[in-house]
Short mmCIF file of N, CA and C and ligand atoms in Angstrom, two decimals:
data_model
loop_
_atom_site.label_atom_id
_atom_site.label_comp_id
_atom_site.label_asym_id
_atom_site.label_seq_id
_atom_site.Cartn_x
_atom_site.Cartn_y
_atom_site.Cartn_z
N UNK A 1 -39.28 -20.96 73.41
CA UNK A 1 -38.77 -21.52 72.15
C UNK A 1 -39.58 -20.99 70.95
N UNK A 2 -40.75 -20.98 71.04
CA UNK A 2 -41.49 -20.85 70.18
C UNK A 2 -41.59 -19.29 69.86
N UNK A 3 -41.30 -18.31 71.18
CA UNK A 3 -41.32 -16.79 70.90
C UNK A 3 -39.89 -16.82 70.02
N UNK A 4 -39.12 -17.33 70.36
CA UNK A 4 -37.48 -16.88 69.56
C UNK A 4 -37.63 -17.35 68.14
N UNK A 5 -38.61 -18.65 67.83
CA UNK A 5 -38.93 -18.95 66.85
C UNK A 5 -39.69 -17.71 65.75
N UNK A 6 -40.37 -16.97 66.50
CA UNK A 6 -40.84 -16.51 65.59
C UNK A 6 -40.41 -15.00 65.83
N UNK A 7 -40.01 -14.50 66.11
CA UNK A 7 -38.73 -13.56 66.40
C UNK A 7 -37.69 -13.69 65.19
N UNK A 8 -37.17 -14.52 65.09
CA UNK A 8 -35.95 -15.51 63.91
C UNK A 8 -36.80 -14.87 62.93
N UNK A 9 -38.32 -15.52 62.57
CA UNK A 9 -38.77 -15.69 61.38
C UNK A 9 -39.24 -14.33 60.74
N UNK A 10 -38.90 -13.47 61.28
CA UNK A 10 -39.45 -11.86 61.20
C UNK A 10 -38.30 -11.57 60.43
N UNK A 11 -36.84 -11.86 60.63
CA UNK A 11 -35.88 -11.36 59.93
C UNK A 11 -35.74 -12.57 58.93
N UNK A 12 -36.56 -13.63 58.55
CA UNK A 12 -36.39 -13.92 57.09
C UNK A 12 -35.40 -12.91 55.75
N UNK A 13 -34.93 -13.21 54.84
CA UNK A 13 -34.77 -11.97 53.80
C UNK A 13 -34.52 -13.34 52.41
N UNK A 14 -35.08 -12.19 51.43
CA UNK A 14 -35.24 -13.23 50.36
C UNK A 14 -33.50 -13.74 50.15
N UNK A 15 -33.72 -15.11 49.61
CA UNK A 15 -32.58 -15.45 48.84
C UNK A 15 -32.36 -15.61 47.69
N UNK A 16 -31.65 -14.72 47.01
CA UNK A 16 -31.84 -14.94 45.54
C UNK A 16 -30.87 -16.20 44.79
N UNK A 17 -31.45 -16.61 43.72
CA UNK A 17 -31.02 -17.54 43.04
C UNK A 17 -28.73 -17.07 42.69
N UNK A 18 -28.44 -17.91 42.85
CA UNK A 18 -27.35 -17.72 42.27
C UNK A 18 -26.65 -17.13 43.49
N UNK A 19 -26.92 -17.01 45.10
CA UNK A 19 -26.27 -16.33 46.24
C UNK A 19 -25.89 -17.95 46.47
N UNK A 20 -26.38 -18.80 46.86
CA UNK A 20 -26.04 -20.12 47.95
C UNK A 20 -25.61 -21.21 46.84
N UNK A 21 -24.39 -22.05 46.87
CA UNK A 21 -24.52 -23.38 46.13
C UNK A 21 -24.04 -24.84 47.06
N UNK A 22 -24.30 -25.26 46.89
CA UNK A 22 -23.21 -26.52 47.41
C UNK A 22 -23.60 -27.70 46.58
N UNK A 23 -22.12 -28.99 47.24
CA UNK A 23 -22.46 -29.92 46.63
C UNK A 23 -21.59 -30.92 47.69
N UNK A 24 -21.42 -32.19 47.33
CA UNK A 24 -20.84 -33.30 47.45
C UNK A 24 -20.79 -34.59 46.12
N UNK A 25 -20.16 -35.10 46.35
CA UNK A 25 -19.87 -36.15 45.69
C UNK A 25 -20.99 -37.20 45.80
N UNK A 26 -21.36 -37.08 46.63
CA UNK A 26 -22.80 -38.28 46.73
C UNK A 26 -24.01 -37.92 46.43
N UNK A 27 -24.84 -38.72 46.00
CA UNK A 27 -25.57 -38.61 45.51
C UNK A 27 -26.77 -38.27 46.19
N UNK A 28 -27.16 -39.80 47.47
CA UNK A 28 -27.49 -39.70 48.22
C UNK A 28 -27.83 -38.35 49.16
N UNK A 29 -26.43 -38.00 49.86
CA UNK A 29 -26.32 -36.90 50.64
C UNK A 29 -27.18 -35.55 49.87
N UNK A 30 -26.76 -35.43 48.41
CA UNK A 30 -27.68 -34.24 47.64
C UNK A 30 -29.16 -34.51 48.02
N UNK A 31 -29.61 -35.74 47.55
CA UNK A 31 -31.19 -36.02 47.84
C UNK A 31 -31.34 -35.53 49.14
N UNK A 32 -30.65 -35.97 50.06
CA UNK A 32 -31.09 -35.21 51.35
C UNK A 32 -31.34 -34.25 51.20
N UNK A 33 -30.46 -33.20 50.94
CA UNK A 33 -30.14 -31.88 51.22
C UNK A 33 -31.10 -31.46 50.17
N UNK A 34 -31.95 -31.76 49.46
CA UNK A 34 -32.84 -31.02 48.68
C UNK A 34 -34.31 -31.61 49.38
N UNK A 35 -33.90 -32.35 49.77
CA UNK A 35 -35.87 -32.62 51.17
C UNK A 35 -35.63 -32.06 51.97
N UNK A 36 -34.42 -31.69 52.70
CA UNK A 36 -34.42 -30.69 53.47
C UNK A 36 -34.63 -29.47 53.24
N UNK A 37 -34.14 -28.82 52.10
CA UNK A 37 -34.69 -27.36 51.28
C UNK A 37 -35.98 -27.19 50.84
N UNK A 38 -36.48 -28.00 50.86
CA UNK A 38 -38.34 -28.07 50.54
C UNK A 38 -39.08 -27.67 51.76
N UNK A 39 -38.11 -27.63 52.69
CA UNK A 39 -38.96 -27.27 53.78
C UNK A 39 -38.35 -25.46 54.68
N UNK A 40 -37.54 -24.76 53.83
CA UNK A 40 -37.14 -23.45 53.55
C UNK A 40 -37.73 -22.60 52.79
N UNK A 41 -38.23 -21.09 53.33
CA UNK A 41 -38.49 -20.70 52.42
C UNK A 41 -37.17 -20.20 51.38
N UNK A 42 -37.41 -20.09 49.88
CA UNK A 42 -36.25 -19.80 49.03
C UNK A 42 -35.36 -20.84 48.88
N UNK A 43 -35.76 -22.26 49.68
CA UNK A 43 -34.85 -23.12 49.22
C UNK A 43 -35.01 -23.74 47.86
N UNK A 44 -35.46 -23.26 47.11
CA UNK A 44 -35.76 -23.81 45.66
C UNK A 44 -34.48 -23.05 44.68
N UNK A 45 -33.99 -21.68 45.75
CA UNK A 45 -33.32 -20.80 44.86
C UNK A 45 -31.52 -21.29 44.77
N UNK A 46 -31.82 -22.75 46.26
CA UNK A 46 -29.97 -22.54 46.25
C UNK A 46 -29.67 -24.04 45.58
N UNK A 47 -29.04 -23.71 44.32
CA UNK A 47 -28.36 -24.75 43.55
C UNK A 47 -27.22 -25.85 44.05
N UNK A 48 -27.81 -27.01 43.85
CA UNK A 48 -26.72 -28.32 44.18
C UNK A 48 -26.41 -29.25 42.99
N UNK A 49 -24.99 -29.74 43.44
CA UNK A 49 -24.49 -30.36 42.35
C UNK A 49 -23.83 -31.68 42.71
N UNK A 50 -24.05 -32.67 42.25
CA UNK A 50 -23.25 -33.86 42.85
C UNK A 50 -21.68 -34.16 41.79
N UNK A 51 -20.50 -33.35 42.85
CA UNK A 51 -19.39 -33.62 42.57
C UNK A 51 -18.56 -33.03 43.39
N UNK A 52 -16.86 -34.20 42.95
CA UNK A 52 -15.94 -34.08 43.88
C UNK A 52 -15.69 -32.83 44.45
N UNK A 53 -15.19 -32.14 45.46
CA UNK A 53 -14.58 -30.90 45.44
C UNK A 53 -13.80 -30.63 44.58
N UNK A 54 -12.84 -31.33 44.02
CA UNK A 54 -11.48 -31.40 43.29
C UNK A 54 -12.09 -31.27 42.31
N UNK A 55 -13.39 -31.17 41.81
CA UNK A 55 -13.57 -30.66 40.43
C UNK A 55 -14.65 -29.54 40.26
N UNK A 56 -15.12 -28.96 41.00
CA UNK A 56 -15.35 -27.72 41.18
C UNK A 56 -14.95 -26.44 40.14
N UNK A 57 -15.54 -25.71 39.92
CA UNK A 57 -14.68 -24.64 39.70
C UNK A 57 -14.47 -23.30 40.42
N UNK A 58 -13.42 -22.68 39.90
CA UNK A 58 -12.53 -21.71 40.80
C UNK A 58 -14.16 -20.72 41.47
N UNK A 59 -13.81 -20.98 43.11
CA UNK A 59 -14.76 -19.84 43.89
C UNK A 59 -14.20 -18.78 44.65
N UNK A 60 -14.33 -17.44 43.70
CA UNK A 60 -13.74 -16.73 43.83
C UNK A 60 -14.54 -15.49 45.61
N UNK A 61 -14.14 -15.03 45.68
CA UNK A 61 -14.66 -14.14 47.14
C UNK A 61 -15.92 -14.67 47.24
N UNK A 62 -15.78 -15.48 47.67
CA UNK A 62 -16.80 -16.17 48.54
C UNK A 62 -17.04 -16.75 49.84
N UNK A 63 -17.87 -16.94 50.97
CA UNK A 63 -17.70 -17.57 51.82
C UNK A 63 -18.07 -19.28 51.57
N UNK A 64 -17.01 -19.99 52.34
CA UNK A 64 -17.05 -21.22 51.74
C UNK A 64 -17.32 -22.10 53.55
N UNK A 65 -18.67 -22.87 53.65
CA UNK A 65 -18.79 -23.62 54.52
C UNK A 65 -18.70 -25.45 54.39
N UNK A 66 -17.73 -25.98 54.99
CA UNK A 66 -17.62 -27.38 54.37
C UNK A 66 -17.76 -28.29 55.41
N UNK A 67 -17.77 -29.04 55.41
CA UNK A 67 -18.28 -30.67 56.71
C UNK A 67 -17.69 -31.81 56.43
N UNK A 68 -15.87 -31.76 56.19
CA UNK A 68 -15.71 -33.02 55.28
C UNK A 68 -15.85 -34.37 55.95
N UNK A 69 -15.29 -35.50 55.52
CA UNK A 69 -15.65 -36.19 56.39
C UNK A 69 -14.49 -36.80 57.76
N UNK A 70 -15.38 -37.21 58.92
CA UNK A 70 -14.41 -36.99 59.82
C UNK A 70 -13.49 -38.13 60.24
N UNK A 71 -13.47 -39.24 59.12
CA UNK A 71 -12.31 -40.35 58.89
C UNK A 71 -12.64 -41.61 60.13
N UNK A 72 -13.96 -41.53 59.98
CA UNK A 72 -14.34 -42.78 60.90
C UNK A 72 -13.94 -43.70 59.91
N UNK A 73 -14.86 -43.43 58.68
CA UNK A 73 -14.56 -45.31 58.05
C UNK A 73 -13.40 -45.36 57.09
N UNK A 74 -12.71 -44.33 57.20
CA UNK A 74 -11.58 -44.24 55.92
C UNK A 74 -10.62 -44.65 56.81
N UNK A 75 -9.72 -44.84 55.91
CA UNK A 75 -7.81 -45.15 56.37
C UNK A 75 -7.61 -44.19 56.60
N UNK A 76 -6.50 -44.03 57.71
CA UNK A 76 -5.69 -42.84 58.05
C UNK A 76 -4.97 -42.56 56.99
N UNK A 77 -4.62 -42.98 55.57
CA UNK A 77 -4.15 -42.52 54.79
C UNK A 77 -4.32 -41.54 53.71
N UNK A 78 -5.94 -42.48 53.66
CA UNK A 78 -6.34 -41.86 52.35
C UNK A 78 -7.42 -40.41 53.39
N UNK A 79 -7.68 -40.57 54.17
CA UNK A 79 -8.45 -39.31 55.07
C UNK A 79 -7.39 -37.80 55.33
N UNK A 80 -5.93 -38.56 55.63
CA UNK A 80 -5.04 -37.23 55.39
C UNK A 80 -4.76 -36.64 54.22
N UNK A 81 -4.73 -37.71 53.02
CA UNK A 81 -4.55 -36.93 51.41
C UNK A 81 -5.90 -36.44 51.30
N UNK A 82 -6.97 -36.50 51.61
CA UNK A 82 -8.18 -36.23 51.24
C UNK A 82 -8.58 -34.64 52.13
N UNK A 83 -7.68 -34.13 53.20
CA UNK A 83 -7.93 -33.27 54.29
C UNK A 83 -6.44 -32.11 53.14
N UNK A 84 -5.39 -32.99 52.50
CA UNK A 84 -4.31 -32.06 51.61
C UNK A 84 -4.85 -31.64 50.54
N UNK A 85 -5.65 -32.52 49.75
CA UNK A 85 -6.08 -32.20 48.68
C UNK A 85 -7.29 -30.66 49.16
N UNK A 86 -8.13 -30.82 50.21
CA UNK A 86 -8.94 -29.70 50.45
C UNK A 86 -7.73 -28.32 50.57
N UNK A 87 -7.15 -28.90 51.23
CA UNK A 87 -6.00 -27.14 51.27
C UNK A 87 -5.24 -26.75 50.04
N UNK A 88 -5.48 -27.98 49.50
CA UNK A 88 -4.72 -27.40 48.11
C UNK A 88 -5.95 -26.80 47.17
N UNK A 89 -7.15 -27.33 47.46
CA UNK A 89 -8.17 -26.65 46.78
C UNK A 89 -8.47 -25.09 46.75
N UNK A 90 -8.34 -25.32 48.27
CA UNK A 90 -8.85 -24.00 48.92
C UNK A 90 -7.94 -22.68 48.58
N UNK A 91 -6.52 -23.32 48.73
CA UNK A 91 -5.51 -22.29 48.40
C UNK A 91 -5.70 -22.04 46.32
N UNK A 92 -5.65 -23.00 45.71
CA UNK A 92 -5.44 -22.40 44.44
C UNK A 92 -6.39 -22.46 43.87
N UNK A 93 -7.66 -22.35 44.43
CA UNK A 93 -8.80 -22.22 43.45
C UNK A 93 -10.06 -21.25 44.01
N UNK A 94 -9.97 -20.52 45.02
CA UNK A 94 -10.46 -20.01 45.80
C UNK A 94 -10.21 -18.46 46.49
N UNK A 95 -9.39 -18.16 45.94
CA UNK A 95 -9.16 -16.49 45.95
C UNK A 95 -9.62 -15.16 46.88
N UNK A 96 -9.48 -14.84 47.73
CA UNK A 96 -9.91 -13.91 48.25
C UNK A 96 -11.76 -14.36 48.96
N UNK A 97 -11.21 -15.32 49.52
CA UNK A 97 -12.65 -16.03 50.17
C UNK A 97 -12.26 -16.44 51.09
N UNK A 98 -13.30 -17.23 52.38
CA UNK A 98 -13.06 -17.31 53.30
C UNK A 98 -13.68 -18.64 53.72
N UNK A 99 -12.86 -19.62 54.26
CA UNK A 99 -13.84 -20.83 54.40
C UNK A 99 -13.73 -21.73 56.20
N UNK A 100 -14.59 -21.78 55.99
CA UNK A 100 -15.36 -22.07 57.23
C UNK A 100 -15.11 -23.99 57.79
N UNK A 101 -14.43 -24.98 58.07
CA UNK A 101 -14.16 -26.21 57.98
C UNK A 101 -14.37 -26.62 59.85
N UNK A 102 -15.32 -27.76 59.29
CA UNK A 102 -15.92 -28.54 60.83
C UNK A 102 -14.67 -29.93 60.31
N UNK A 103 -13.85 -29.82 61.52
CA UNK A 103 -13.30 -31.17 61.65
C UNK A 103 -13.63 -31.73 62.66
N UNK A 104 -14.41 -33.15 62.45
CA UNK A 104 -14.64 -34.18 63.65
C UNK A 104 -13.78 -34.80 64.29
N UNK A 105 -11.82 -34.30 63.56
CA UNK A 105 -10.74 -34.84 64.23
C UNK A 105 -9.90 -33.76 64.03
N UNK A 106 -9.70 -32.77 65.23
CA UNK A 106 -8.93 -31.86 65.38
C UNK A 106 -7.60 -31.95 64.86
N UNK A 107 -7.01 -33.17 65.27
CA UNK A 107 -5.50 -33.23 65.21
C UNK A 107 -5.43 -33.51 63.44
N UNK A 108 -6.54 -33.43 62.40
CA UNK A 108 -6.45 -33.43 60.76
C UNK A 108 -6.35 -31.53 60.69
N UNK A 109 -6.13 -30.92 61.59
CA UNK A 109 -6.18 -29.88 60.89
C UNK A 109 -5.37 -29.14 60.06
N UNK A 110 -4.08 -29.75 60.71
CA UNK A 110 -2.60 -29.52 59.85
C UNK A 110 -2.96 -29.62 58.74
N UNK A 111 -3.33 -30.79 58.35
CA UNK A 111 -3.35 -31.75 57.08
C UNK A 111 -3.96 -30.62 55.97
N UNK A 112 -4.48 -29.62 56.72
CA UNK A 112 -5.00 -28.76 55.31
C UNK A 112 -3.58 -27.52 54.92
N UNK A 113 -2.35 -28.07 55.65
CA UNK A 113 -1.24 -26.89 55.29
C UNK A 113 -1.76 -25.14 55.04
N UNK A 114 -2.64 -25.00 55.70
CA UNK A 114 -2.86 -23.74 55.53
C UNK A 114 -2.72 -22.77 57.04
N UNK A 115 -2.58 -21.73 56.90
CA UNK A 115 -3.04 -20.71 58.19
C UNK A 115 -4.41 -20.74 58.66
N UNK A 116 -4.37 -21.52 59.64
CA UNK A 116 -5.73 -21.15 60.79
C UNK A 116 -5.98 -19.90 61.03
N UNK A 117 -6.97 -19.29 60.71
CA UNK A 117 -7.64 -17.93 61.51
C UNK A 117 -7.52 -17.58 62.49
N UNK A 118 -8.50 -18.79 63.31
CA UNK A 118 -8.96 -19.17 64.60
C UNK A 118 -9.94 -20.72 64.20
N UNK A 119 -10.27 -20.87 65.64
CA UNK A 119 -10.54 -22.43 65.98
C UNK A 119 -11.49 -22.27 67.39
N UNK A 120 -12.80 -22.82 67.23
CA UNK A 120 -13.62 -23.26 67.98
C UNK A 120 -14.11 -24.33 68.05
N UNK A 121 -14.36 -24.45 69.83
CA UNK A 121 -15.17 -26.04 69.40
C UNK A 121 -16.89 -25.58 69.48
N UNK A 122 -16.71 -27.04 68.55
CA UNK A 122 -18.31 -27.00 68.40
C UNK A 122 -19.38 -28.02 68.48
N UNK A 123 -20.38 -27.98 69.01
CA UNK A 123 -20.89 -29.53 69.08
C UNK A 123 -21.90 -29.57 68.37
N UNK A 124 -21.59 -31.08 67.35
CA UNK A 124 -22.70 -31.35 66.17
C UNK A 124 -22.96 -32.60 66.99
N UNK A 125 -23.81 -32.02 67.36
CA UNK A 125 -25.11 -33.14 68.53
C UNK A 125 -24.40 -33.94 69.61
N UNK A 126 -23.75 -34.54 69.83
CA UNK A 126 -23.26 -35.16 70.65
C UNK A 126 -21.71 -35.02 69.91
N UNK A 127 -21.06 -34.56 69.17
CA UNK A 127 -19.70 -35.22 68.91
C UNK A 127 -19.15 -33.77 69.32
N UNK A 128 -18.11 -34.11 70.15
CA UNK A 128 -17.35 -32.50 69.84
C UNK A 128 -16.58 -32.74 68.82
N UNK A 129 -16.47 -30.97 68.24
CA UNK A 129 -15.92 -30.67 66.63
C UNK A 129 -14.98 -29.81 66.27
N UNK A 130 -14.20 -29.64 65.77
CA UNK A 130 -13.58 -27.93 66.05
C UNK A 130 -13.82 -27.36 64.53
N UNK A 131 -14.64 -25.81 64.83
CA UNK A 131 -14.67 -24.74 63.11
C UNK A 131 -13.58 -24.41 63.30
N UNK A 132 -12.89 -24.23 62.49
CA UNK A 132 -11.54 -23.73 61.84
C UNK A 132 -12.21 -22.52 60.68
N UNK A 133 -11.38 -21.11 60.85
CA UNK A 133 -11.40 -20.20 59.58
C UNK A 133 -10.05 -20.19 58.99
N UNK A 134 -10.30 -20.47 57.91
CA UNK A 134 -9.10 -20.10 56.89
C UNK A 134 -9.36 -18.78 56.26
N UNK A 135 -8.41 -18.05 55.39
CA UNK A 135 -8.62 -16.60 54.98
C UNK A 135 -7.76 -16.78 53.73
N UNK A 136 -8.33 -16.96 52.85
CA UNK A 136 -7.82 -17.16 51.32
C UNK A 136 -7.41 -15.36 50.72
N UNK A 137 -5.65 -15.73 50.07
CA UNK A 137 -5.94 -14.47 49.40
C UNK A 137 -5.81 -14.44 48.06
C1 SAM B 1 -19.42 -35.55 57.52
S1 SAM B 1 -20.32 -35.86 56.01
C2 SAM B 1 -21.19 -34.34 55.81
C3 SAM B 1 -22.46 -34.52 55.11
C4 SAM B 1 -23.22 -33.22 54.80
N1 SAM B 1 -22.51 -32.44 53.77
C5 SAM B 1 -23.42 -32.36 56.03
O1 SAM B 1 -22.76 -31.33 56.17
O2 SAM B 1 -24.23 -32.74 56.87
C6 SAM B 1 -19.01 -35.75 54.81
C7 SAM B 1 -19.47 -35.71 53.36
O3 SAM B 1 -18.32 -35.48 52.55
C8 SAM B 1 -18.57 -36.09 51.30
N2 SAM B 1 -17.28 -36.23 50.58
C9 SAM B 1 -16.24 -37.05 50.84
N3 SAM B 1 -15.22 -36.84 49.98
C10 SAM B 1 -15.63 -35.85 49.15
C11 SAM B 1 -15.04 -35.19 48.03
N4 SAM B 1 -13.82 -35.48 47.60
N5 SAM B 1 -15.76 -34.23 47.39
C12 SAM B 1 -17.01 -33.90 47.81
N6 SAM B 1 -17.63 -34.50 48.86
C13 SAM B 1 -16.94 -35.46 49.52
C14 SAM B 1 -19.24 -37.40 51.64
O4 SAM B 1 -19.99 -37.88 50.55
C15 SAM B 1 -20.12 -36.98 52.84
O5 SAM B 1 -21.43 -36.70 52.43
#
């Protein structure tokens, strides 16, 4: 473990400011995700923002990795408009990019009305998951 560890750490490469962003709507979740970057090197360089997706602006050729949420505590209602609204994001604001989507409930994948790439499963610790690629043009 520890040889692959540091094997990994040999191909480090800088990250420059203005390559990585993300965000969410919570607030919370950001605080995380910036104690977790304190412990990266170059994580000082990747910018976060606390807001909706739906207000974003247009990300053009980019790769886009997202984790929405997987509708444990939501209504089946508002979790399927919330899985439409992402495909409607993705399709008209997102251009010639490519995005990357962990659903913790396979059968929401419709719900993003878009063309699947492809589809793997994947396991985030104990839950199985499926990545989905979409291909924006
Ligand atoms: C499964 S958690 C993923 C948390 C974290 N981003 C990660 O990948 O580990 C889903 C996250 O989606 C966020 N979320 C829900 N609706 C959102 C929206 N409309 N815009 C942005 N973030 C949203 C929630 O605040 C929550 O943090």
């Amino acid at each position: 473990m520890e040889t692959v560890k540091n094997e990994s750490n040999k191909h480090i490469r800088e990250c420059p400011k203005g390559l990585i962003f993300g965000s969410d709507m919570d607030n919370e979740s950001i605080e995380f995700t910036k104690t977790n970057l304190r412990n990266l090197p170059f994580g000082e360089n990747i910018e976060l923002n606390v807001s909706p997706f739906q207000e974003l602006p247009k990300i053009e050729n980019r790769v886009i990795v997202c984790n929405p949420p997987y509708g444990v505590r939501m209504m089946e209602s508002s979790i399927k408009g919330l899985y439409n609204d992402l495909g409607d994001f993705l399709k008209q604001n997102c251009p010639h990019s490519e995005a990357y989507i962990l659903f913790g409930k396979p059968e929401l994948i419709p719900e993003l009305r878009l063309r699947v790439h492809w589809k793997k499963t994947l396991m985030n610790g104990d839950i199985e998951t499926k990545l989905a690629k979409v291909i924006l043009r």
